[in-house]
């Protein structure tokens, strides 16, 4: 797989603020990558650097083999971008707006109508953008990003304002593009939003890259505990507690529940013991670490584990 | 080139849609027609020089109004799009920043040209309709007036872009645009007059005065039109000036063109250096 985007030791300063610090990664063809971080973590700055809207203070960026800020525009024709809070001139209609962007990408006018249909704006194509709801503007933003079969899609908070059905069809469109070999970079402030759609996750915090890998890899690195919760007949609580105490620090949740945070390598052993014959355990609940916990872990750790 | 035309086309489309084109054309036409019919009254309808009177009236109107309209449509062009967030998206397309500036310039200039041609053309047409005989020399002076009006508009559009490319907020751009209009249209001439009166011809030589007049596009425009043809300058009361003027029409036109091109180039430069 060839890399479409390469970022090498890039630092970007705005005055005294370092928005991005010494970040390196490369994005391959045919992959969906999530760029995750709080607001102000440097996600949008990275996207702008890839678009060539700003220049890195240090380091080097190549997008489709070109320096995006060098004033060479060939690569931009193969690039789709959806900004956070996308906005359009309110006076023009959806069709006129999309036709304008299609002309700039040297796309024929016949590309406009099907694309509007695809994002569910066919019925509103000839209304002024000023009358659109936020979700409709977001869909128009998505339509312009999809113009001309982009090889790289940079989407900044793409699903805000979309209802669940549209969110679903949005991810279908993105997945279809990815299968045809496009690089899709989704930026988001919450990992759960991506619902395991991204094959790879890059977590940013205060301008630093704090994690980079697939969700499974990240889970493995983080070694977050799995929570095991036992429901016990009220009368047998003391007995269970006594028998399991040597295995770790159990907590009483209430009169008939115990729980423990089990490290990944001890999980099976704990489960086996807890469900051993003779113990009055009525139910077992196993909760693996959520994406939010994983995300929080990497934000706390502040180091690059890979 | 094609990219510039695509951007220009969108500006014109927007201008048509948000009624800028309609408003400016109607305003110019209404004022031009008013001046045509009322303006010839004081001269007592002497001779057949009706169009020359109109030229004098309209060029005075132009000096006040066209810079104002030009600054109104241009001061927002860059900073406004940045503030609304549309510039970010536009620049992610295969468009260079100078192409954005030039495209907008072509579009805005087309709007202004259309309004001027139709508005002032209406005045000329009205004169012809009333049966006034107009000689070719007057037509030439009228054409020169309309052409240089467009050039004056172009200069102020370019100045507006430069302001728009430099400031951080739309409000600032609007304030500076109004200031520029006040200075060039009202204050500059008064100050110059004051200096000339105080100086009594001691230090300000003819050459220095010429330079000072070229430093203000509205003065270059005024001199070009009001001293351009003998008939017009007689009506404008500037025949005396015309005889002693050492600034030839080509120099004045060149000054106006420079006032359009230099700020435009600076605006493109400032915009391309700017970080979004």
Coordinates of C-alpha atoms in Angstrom, one line a residue:
Chain A
X1 CA 0.0 0.0 0.0
X2 CA 1.3 3.4 -0.9
X3 CA 1.0 6.4 1.4
X4 CA -1.1 9.2 0.2
X5 CA -0.3 11.5 3.0
X6 CA 3.0 11.7 4.8
X7 CA 3.7 13.9 7.8
X8 CA 7.2 14.0 9.1
X9 CA 8.2 15.7 12.4
X10 CA 5.8 18.5 11.8
X11 CA 5.5 21.4 14.3
X12 CA 3.2 24.3 13.9
X13 CA 3.4 27.4 16.0
X14 CA 0.9 30.3 16.1
X15 CA 2.8 33.0 17.9
X16 CA 3.8 31.3 21.2
X17 CA 1.2 28.6 21.0
X18 CA 2.4 25.3 19.7
X19 CA -0.8 23.9 18.0
X20 CA 1.0 20.8 16.7
X21 CA 4.2 19.4 18.2
X22 CA 6.6 17.1 16.4
X23 CA 3.9 14.9 14.9
X24 CA 4.7 12.2 12.3
X25 CA 2.4 9.7 10.6
X26 CA 1.6 8.5 7.2
X27 CA -1.8 7.5 5.8
X28 CA -2.1 4.6 3.4
X29 CA -4.5 4.1 0.4
X30 CA -7.8 2.4 1.1
X31 CA -7.9 3.0 4.8
X32 CA -10.2 4.9 7.1
X33 CA -8.3 6.7 9.8
X34 CA -9.8 8.4 12.8
X35 CA -8.1 11.5 14.1
X36 CA -9.4 11.9 17.6
X37 CA -8.8 14.6 20.3
X38 CA -10.4 17.3 22.3
X39 CA -11.3 20.6 20.8
X40 CA -8.0 22.4 20.5
X41 CA -5.9 19.2 20.4
X42 CA -4.5 20.2 17.0
X43 CA -6.8 18.2 14.7
X44 CA -8.0 21.1 12.6
X45 CA -4.5 22.5 12.4
X46 CA -3.3 19.1 11.0
X47 CA -6.1 19.1 8.4
X48 CA -5.2 22.7 7.4
X49 CA -1.6 21.7 7.1
X50 CA -2.5 18.8 4.8
X51 CA -4.6 21.2 2.7
X52 CA -1.7 23.6 2.4
X53 CA -3.8 26.4 3.9
X54 CA -1.0 27.0 6.5
X55 CA 2.7 26.0 6.4
X56 CA 4.4 24.0 9.0
X57 CA 6.9 25.8 11.3
X58 CA 9.1 22.7 11.1
X59 CA 8.9 19.4 9.4
X60 CA 7.7 18.2 6.1
X61 CA 4.3 17.3 4.6
X62 CA 3.6 15.5 1.4
X63 CA 0.1 14.9 0.0
X64 CA -0.1 12.7 -3.0
X65 CA 3.7 13.3 -3.4
X66 CA 3.4 17.1 -3.4
X67 CA 4.0 19.8 -0.9
X68 CA 0.4 21.1 -0.4
X69 CA 1.6 24.7 0.5
X70 CA 3.9 25.0 -2.5
X71 CA 1.2 26.4 -4.7
X72 CA 1.0 23.3 -6.8
X73 CA -2.7 22.5 -7.2
X74 CA -2.7 19.2 -9.1
X75 CA -3.1 17.2 -5.8
X76 CA -6.1 19.3 -4.7
X77 CA -8.2 18.1 -7.5
X78 CA -8.1 14.7 -6.0
X79 CA -8.9 15.9 -2.5
X80 CA -12.2 16.3 -0.8
X81 CA -12.5 18.4 2.4
X82 CA -15.4 19.0 4.7
X83 CA -14.6 21.8 7.2
X84 CA -16.0 21.9 10.7
X85 CA -19.0 24.2 10.6
X86 CA -19.2 24.3 6.9
X87 CA -20.9 27.4 5.5
X88 CA -22.0 28.5 2.1
X89 CA -23.2 31.8 0.5
X90 CA -26.8 32.0 1.6
X91 CA -28.0 33.7 -1.6
X92 CA -27.3 30.8 -4.0
X93 CA -29.3 27.6 -4.3
X94 CA -27.8 24.2 -3.4
X95 CA -27.5 23.3 -7.1
X96 CA -25.7 26.6 -8.0
X97 CA -23.4 26.2 -5.1
X98 CA -22.4 22.6 -5.9
X99 CA -22.1 23.5 -9.6
X100 CA -19.6 26.2 -8.7
X101 CA -17.5 23.8 -6.8
X102 CA -17.8 21.2 -9.5
X103 CA -16.5 23.8 -12.1
X104 CA -13.5 24.6 -9.8
X105 CA -12.6 20.9 -9.8
X106 CA -13.2 20.7 -13.6
X107 CA -16.1 18.3 -13.1
X108 CA -18.9 18.3 -15.6
X109 CA -22.3 19.8 -14.6
X110 CA -23.9 16.4 -14.9
X111 CA -22.1 15.3 -11.7
X112 CA -24.1 17.7 -9.6
X113 CA -27.7 16.3 -9.7
X114 CA -26.8 12.7 -8.8
X115 CA -24.6 13.9 -6.0
X116 CA -27.4 16.0 -4.5
X117 CA -29.7 12.9 -4.8
X118 CA -27.0 10.8 -3.1
X119 CA -26.9 13.0 0.0
X120 CA -30.7 13.4 0.1
X121 CA -30.9 17.0 -1.1
X122 CA -32.6 16.4 -4.5
X123 CA -35.9 17.9 -3.3
X124 CA -34.2 21.0 -2.0
X125 CA -31.7 21.5 -4.8
X126 CA -33.3 24.7 -6.1
X127 CA -33.9 26.3 -2.7
X128 CA -31.5 29.0 -1.4
X129 CA -28.9 27.6 0.9
X130 CA -30.0 30.3 3.4
X131 CA -33.2 28.4 4.0
X132 CA -31.4 25.1 4.7
X133 CA -31.3 23.5 8.2
X134 CA -27.9 22.7 9.8
X135 CA -28.2 19.1 8.7
X136 CA -28.9 20.0 5.1
X137 CA -25.9 22.3 5.0
X138 CA -23.8 19.5 6.4
X139 CA -25.1 17.2 3.6
X140 CA -24.3 19.9 1.0
X141 CA -20.8 20.1 2.5
X142 CA -20.5 16.4 2.2
X143 CA -21.6 16.5 -1.4
X144 CA -19.0 19.0 -2.3
X145 CA -16.3 16.9 -0.6
X146 CA -17.3 13.9 -2.7
X147 CA -17.0 15.8 -6.0
X148 CA -14.7 14.2 -8.5
X149 CA -13.9 10.8 -6.9
X150 CA -11.4 12.1 -4.3
X151 CA -8.4 10.0 -3.5
X152 CA -8.1 11.7 -0.1
X153 CA -11.1 12.7 2.0
X154 CA -10.5 15.0 4.9
X155 CA -13.6 15.2 7.0
X156 CA -13.7 17.5 10.1
X157 CA -16.4 16.4 12.5
X158 CA -18.4 15.1 9.5
X159 CA -21.5 13.7 11.2
X160 CA -22.5 16.6 13.4
X161 CA -26.1 17.6 12.7
X162 CA -26.9 14.4 10.8
X163 CA -29.7 12.2 12.0
X164 CA -29.0 8.5 12.6
X165 CA -30.3 7.4 9.2
X166 CA -28.2 9.9 7.3
X167 CA -25.2 9.1 9.5
X168 CA -25.6 5.5 8.4
X169 CA -25.8 6.4 4.7
X170 CA -22.9 8.8 5.2
X171 CA -20.7 6.0 6.5
X172 CA -21.8 3.8 3.6
X173 CA -20.7 6.4 1.1
X174 CA -17.4 6.8 2.9
X175 CA -16.9 3.1 3.0
X176 CA -17.6 2.7 -0.7
X177 CA -14.9 5.3 -1.5
X178 CA -12.5 3.6 0.8
X179 CA -13.0 0.3 -0.9
X180 CA -12.1 2.0 -4.2
X181 CA -8.8 3.0 -2.7
X182 CA -9.4 6.4 -1.1
X183 CA -7.8 7.5 2.1
X184 CA -10.5 8.7 4.5
X185 CA -9.4 10.8 7.5
X186 CA -12.3 11.4 9.9
X187 CA -11.7 13.9 12.7
X188 CA -13.8 13.8 15.8
X189 CA -13.7 14.8 19.4
X190 CA -15.2 11.6 20.6
X191 CA -14.0 8.1 19.8
X192 CA -17.4 6.5 20.4
X193 CA -18.8 8.5 17.5
X194 CA -16.8 6.5 15.1
X195 CA -18.2 3.2 16.4
X196 CA -15.3 1.1 15.3
X197 CA -15.6 2.2 11.7
X198 CA -12.1 3.4 11.5
X199 CA -9.4 0.7 11.0
X200 CA -6.9 3.0 12.7
X201 CA -7.0 5.6 15.3
X202 CA -4.7 8.6 15.9
X203 CA -5.2 10.3 19.2
X204 CA -4.0 13.8 19.6
X205 CA -3.7 15.7 22.9
X206 CA -2.5 19.3 23.2
X207 CA -0.7 19.1 19.9
X208 CA 1.0 15.8 20.6
X209 CA 0.3 12.5 19.0
X210 CA -0.4 10.3 22.1
X211 CA -1.6 7.1 20.4
X212 CA -1.7 5.6 16.9
X213 CA -2.9 2.1 15.9
X214 CA -6.0 -0.1 15.4
X215 CA -8.5 -0.2 18.2
X216 CA -7.4 -3.7 19.2
X217 CA -3.8 -2.6 19.3
X218 CA -4.7 0.4 21.4
X219 CA -6.7 -1.8 23.8
X220 CA -3.8 -4.1 24.1
X221 CA -1.3 -1.3 24.8
X222 CA -3.6 0.4 27.3
X223 CA -4.1 -2.9 29.3
X224 CA -7.3 -1.4 30.7
X225 CA -9.1 -3.7 33.2
X226 CA -12.3 -5.5 32.4
X227 CA -15.0 -5.0 35.0
X228 CA -16.5 -8.2 36.4
X229 CA -19.6 -7.9 38.4
X230 CA -21.2 -10.8 40.3
X231 CA -24.8 -11.0 41.5
X232 CA -25.0 -13.1 44.6
X233 CA -27.9 -14.3 46.7
X234 CA -28.1 -11.9 49.6
X235 CA -27.5 -14.5 52.2
X236 CA -24.3 -15.8 50.5
X237 CA -22.6 -12.5 50.1
X238 CA -20.2 -12.9 53.0
X239 CA -19.3 -16.4 52.0
X240 CA -18.5 -15.4 48.4
X241 CA -16.5 -12.4 49.6
X242 CA -14.5 -14.6 51.9
X243 CA -13.7 -17.2 49.2
X244 CA -12.7 -14.7 46.5
X245 CA -10.9 -12.2 48.7
X246 CA -7.4 -13.6 48.0
X247 CA -7.9 -13.0 44.2
X248 CA -8.0 -9.2 44.5
X249 CA -9.8 -6.2 45.7
X250 CA -13.5 -6.8 45.4
X251 CA -15.9 -4.0 46.0
X252 CA -19.4 -4.3 47.3
X253 CA -21.8 -2.5 45.0
X254 CA -24.8 -3.1 47.1
X255 CA -26.3 -5.9 49.2
X256 CA -26.0 -8.5 46.5
X257 CA -23.4 -7.3 44.1
X258 CA -19.6 -7.5 44.0
X259 CA -17.3 -6.1 41.4
X260 CA -13.6 -6.2 40.5
X261 CA -11.4 -4.5 37.8
X262 CA -9.6 -7.4 36.2
X263 CA -6.4 -7.0 34.3
X264 CA -6.6 -8.6 30.8
X265 CA -4.3 -11.6 31.8
X266 CA -6.2 -12.4 35.0
X267 CA -9.7 -12.1 33.5
X268 CA -10.2 -15.8 32.7
X269 CA -8.9 -17.0 36.0
X270 CA -11.1 -14.7 37.9
X271 CA -14.2 -15.7 35.9
X272 CA -13.4 -19.4 36.4
X273 CA -13.0 -19.0 40.2
X274 CA -16.1 -16.9 40.6
X275 CA -18.3 -19.3 38.7
X276 CA -16.8 -22.4 40.4
X277 CA -19.2 -24.9 41.8
X278 CA -20.6 -24.4 45.2
X279 CA -20.6 -20.6 45.2
X280 CA -24.0 -18.9 45.4
X281 CA -23.4 -16.7 42.3
X282 CA -26.6 -16.0 40.4
X283 CA -25.3 -13.9 37.5
X284 CA -22.0 -12.7 36.0
X285 CA -21.6 -9.5 34.1
X286 CA -18.4 -8.7 32.1
X287 CA -17.9 -5.2 30.8
X288 CA -14.8 -4.7 28.6
X289 CA -13.3 -1.1 28.6
X290 CA -15.4 1.3 26.5
X291 CA -13.9 3.4 23.8
X292 CA -14.4 6.4 26.1
X293 CA -12.3 4.8 28.8
X294 CA -9.6 3.9 26.2
X295 CA -9.6 7.4 24.9
X296 CA -9.4 8.9 28.4
X297 CA -6.5 6.6 29.2
X298 CA -4.4 7.8 26.4
X299 CA -5.2 11.4 27.1
X300 CA -4.0 10.9 30.7
X301 CA -0.9 9.0 29.6
X302 CA 0.4 11.9 27.4
X303 CA 3.1 9.7 25.9
X304 CA 3.5 8.0 22.5
X305 CA 3.3 4.3 23.2
X306 CA 4.1 3.2 19.7
Chain B
X1 CA -7.7 32.0 -16.5
X2 CA -10.7 29.7 -16.5
X3 CA -10.6 29.5 -12.7
X4 CA -10.7 33.3 -12.5
X5 CA -13.8 33.4 -14.7
X6 CA -15.4 30.7 -12.6
X7 CA -14.9 32.8 -9.5
X8 CA -16.0 36.0 -11.3
X9 CA -19.1 34.3 -12.5
X10 CA -20.1 33.3 -9.0
X11 CA -19.6 36.9 -7.8
X12 CA -21.9 38.2 -10.5
X13 CA -24.4 35.4 -9.7
X14 CA -24.3 36.5 -6.0
X15 CA -24.6 40.1 -6.9
X16 CA -27.6 39.5 -9.0
X17 CA -29.2 37.3 -6.3
X18 CA -28.7 39.7 -3.4
X19 CA -29.9 42.7 -5.5
X20 CA -26.6 44.5 -5.5
X21 CA -26.6 44.8 -9.3
X22 CA -30.2 46.0 -9.3
X23 CA -29.7 48.5 -6.4
X24 CA -26.6 50.1 -7.9
X25 CA -28.0 50.3 -11.4
X26 CA -31.2 51.9 -10.2
X27 CA -29.4 54.3 -7.9
X28 CA -27.1 55.5 -10.6
X29 CA -29.8 55.7 -13.3
X30 CA -32.1 57.6 -11.0
X31 CA -29.5 60.1 -10.0
X32 CA -28.2 60.5 -13.5
X33 CA -31.6 61.1 -14.9
X34 CA -32.4 63.6 -12.1
X35 CA -29.1 65.5 -12.8
X36 CA -29.8 65.4 -16.6
X37 CA -33.1 67.1 -16.3
X38 CA -32.6 69.4 -13.3
X39 CA -28.9 70.0 -14.0
X40 CA -29.4 71.7 -17.3
X41 CA -31.8 74.3 -15.8
X42 CA -29.2 76.6 -14.3
X43 CA -27.4 76.9 -17.7
X44 CA -30.6 78.2 -19.2
X45 CA -30.6 75.6 -22.0
X46 CA -28.1 77.6 -24.0
X47 CA -26.7 76.2 -27.2
X48 CA -26.7 72.5 -28.1
X49 CA -24.2 71.4 -25.5
X50 CA -26.7 69.6 -23.3
X51 CA -24.6 66.5 -23.1
X52 CA -21.6 68.5 -22.0
X53 CA -23.5 69.8 -19.0
X54 CA -24.6 66.3 -18.2
X55 CA -20.9 65.2 -18.3
X56 CA -20.0 67.8 -15.7
X57 CA -22.9 66.8 -13.5
X58 CA -22.3 63.1 -13.8
X59 CA -18.6 63.3 -13.2
X60 CA -19.3 65.1 -10.0
X61 CA -21.8 62.5 -9.1
X62 CA -19.3 59.8 -9.9
X63 CA -16.6 61.2 -7.6
X64 CA -19.0 61.0 -4.6
X65 CA -20.9 57.8 -5.4
X66 CA -18.7 55.4 -7.3
X67 CA -15.9 55.2 -4.7
X68 CA -18.6 54.6 -2.1
X69 CA -20.3 51.8 -4.0
X70 CA -17.0 50.3 -4.9
X71 CA -15.8 50.3 -1.3
X72 CA -19.1 48.9 -0.1
X73 CA -18.9 45.8 -2.4
X74 CA -15.2 45.3 -2.0
X75 CA -14.3 45.8 1.7
X76 CA -16.1 42.6 2.7
X77 CA -14.7 40.5 -0.2
X78 CA -11.9 38.7 1.6
X79 CA -12.3 39.2 5.4
X80 CA -16.1 38.6 5.1
X81 CA -15.6 35.3 3.4
X82 CA -13.0 34.4 6.0
X83 CA -15.3 35.3 8.8
X84 CA -18.2 33.3 7.4
X85 CA -16.0 30.3 6.8
X86 CA -16.6 30.1 3.1
X87 CA -13.0 31.0 2.3
X88 CA -11.6 28.0 4.0
X89 CA -13.5 25.7 1.7
X90 CA -12.8 27.7 -1.4
X91 CA -9.1 27.5 -0.8
X92 CA -9.1 23.8 -0.3
X93 CA -10.0 23.6 -4.0
X94 CA -7.4 23.9 -6.8
X95 CA -7.5 27.7 -6.7
X96 CA -4.6 30.0 -6.1
X97 CA -5.2 32.9 -3.8
X98 CA -4.3 35.5 -6.4
X99 CA -6.9 33.8 -8.6
X100 CA -9.5 34.3 -6.0
X101 CA -8.7 38.0 -5.7
X102 CA -8.6 38.5 -9.4
X103 CA -11.8 36.5 -10.0
X104 CA -13.6 38.6 -7.4
X105 CA -12.2 41.8 -9.0
X106 CA -13.4 40.8 -12.5
X107 CA -16.8 39.9 -11.1
X108 CA -17.2 43.1 -9.0
X109 CA -15.9 45.3 -11.8
X110 CA -18.4 43.7 -14.2
X111 CA -21.2 44.6 -11.8
X112 CA -20.0 48.2 -11.4
X113 CA -19.4 48.5 -15.2
X114 CA -22.9 47.3 -15.9
X115 CA -24.5 49.7 -13.4
X116 CA -22.5 52.6 -14.7
X117 CA -23.2 51.9 -18.4
X118 CA -26.9 51.4 -17.9
X119 CA -27.3 54.2 -15.4
X120 CA -25.4 56.8 -17.3
X121 CA -26.5 55.4 -20.6
X122 CA -30.1 56.1 -19.5
X123 CA -29.2 59.7 -19.0
X124 CA -27.7 60.0 -22.5
X125 CA -30.7 58.1 -24.0
X126 CA -33.1 60.5 -22.2
X127 CA -31.3 63.5 -23.7
X128 CA -31.5 62.0 -27.2
X129 CA -35.1 61.2 -26.6
X130 CA -35.9 64.8 -25.8
X131 CA -34.5 65.8 -29.2
X132 CA -31.3 67.4 -28.1
X133 CA -28.7 67.5 -30.9
X134 CA -25.4 66.2 -29.8
X135 CA -22.1 66.5 -31.7
X136 CA -19.6 63.7 -32.0
X137 CA -17.1 65.6 -29.8
X138 CA -19.6 65.6 -26.9
X139 CA -20.2 61.9 -27.5
X140 CA -16.4 61.2 -27.3
X141 CA -16.2 63.2 -24.0
X142 CA -19.2 61.3 -22.7
X143 CA -17.6 57.9 -23.6
X144 CA -14.4 59.0 -21.9
X145 CA -16.3 60.0 -18.8
X146 CA -18.1 56.7 -18.6
X147 CA -14.8 54.8 -19.2
X148 CA -12.9 56.7 -16.6
X149 CA -15.7 56.3 -14.1
X150 CA -15.4 52.6 -14.4
X151 CA -11.6 53.0 -14.0
X152 CA -12.2 55.1 -10.8
X153 CA -14.5 52.4 -9.5
X154 CA -11.9 49.7 -10.3
X155 CA -9.3 51.7 -8.3
X156 CA -11.6 51.8 -5.2
X157 CA -12.5 48.2 -5.6
X158 CA -8.8 47.4 -5.5
X159 CA -8.3 49.6 -2.5
X160 CA -11.2 47.9 -0.7
X161 CA -9.6 44.5 -1.4
X162 CA -6.3 45.6 0.1
X163 CA -8.1 46.7 3.3
X164 CA -10.1 43.5 3.3
X165 CA -6.9 41.4 2.9
X166 CA -5.1 43.1 5.7
X167 CA -7.6 43.4 8.6
X168 CA -8.9 40.7 11.0
X169 CA -12.5 41.7 11.3
X170 CA -15.3 42.8 9.0
X171 CA -16.1 45.8 11.2
X172 CA -12.6 47.1 11.0
X173 CA -12.7 46.8 7.2
X174 CA -15.9 48.7 7.1
X175 CA -14.6 51.5 9.3
X176 CA -11.4 51.8 7.3
X177 CA -13.3 51.8 4.0
X178 CA -15.5 54.7 5.2
X179 CA -12.4 56.5 6.4
X180 CA -10.7 56.1 3.0
X181 CA -13.8 57.4 1.3
X182 CA -13.9 60.5 3.5
X183 CA -10.2 61.2 3.0
X184 CA -10.1 60.8 -0.8
X185 CA -13.4 62.3 -1.6
X186 CA -13.8 65.1 1.0
X187 CA -10.8 65.8 3.2
X188 CA -8.0 65.5 0.7
X189 CA -9.1 68.4 -1.5
X190 CA -10.0 70.6 1.4
X191 CA -6.6 70.0 3.0
X192 CA -4.8 70.6 -0.3
X193 CA -6.7 73.8 -0.8
X194 CA -5.8 74.9 2.7
X195 CA -2.2 74.1 2.2
X196 CA -2.2 76.1 -1.1
X197 CA -3.8 79.1 0.5
X198 CA -1.4 79.1 3.5
X199 CA 1.6 78.5 1.3
X200 CA 0.8 81.3 -1.1
X201 CA 2.9 79.6 -3.8
X202 CA 6.1 79.7 -1.8
X203 CA 7.1 76.1 -1.5
X204 CA 4.4 74.1 -3.3
X205 CA 5.6 74.2 -6.9
X206 CA 3.5 73.3 -9.9
X207 CA 5.3 69.9 -10.1
X208 CA 4.6 69.2 -6.5
X209 CA 0.9 70.1 -7.0
X210 CA 0.7 67.8 -9.9
X211 CA 2.2 65.0 -7.8
X212 CA -0.3 65.7 -5.0
X213 CA -3.2 65.6 -7.5
X214 CA -2.0 62.2 -8.9
X215 CA -1.9 60.9 -5.3
X216 CA -5.6 61.0 -5.1
X217 CA -7.5 59.0 -7.8
X218 CA -10.6 61.2 -7.5
X219 CA -8.5 64.2 -8.4
X220 CA -7.0 62.4 -11.4
X221 CA -10.5 61.5 -12.5
X222 CA -11.7 65.1 -12.0
X223 CA -8.9 66.6 -14.0
X224 CA -9.3 64.0 -16.7
X225 CA -13.0 64.7 -17.2
X226 CA -13.4 68.4 -16.4
X227 CA -10.4 69.6 -18.4
X228 CA -10.5 67.0 -21.1
X229 CA -12.6 68.8 -23.7
X230 CA -12.9 72.5 -24.3
X231 CA -16.7 72.6 -24.0
X232 CA -16.8 70.6 -20.8
X233 CA -14.1 72.6 -19.1
X234 CA -15.9 75.8 -20.0
X235 CA -19.1 74.6 -18.3
X236 CA -17.2 73.2 -15.4
X237 CA -15.5 76.5 -14.8
X238 CA -12.2 74.9 -15.1
X239 CA -11.1 76.3 -18.5
X240 CA -8.5 78.3 -16.7
X241 CA -7.1 75.3 -15.0
X242 CA -7.3 73.3 -18.3
X243 CA -5.1 75.8 -20.0
X244 CA -2.4 75.7 -17.4
X245 CA -2.7 72.1 -16.5
X246 CA 0.5 70.2 -17.2
X247 CA -1.0 66.8 -16.6
X248 CA -2.0 65.3 -19.9
X249 CA -5.0 63.0 -20.2
X250 CA -2.8 59.9 -20.8
X251 CA -0.8 60.6 -17.6
X252 CA -4.1 61.0 -15.6
X253 CA -5.4 57.7 -17.0
X254 CA -2.2 56.0 -16.2
X255 CA -2.5 57.3 -12.7
X256 CA -6.0 55.9 -12.4
X257 CA -4.9 52.6 -13.8
X258 CA -2.0 52.5 -11.3
X259 CA -4.5 53.2 -8.5
X260 CA -6.3 50.1 -9.6
X261 CA -3.4 47.8 -10.3
X262 CA -1.0 48.5 -7.4
X263 CA -3.6 48.0 -4.6
X264 CA -4.9 44.9 -6.4
X265 CA -1.4 43.4 -6.5
X266 CA -0.8 44.3 -2.9
X267 CA -4.1 42.8 -1.9
X268 CA -3.2 39.5 -3.7
X269 CA 0.2 39.6 -2.0
X270 CA -1.2 40.3 1.5
X271 CA -3.9 37.6 1.1
X272 CA -1.4 34.9 -0.1
X273 CA 0.8 35.6 2.9
X274 CA -2.1 35.3 5.3
X275 CA -2.6 32.3 7.4
X276 CA -6.2 31.0 7.8

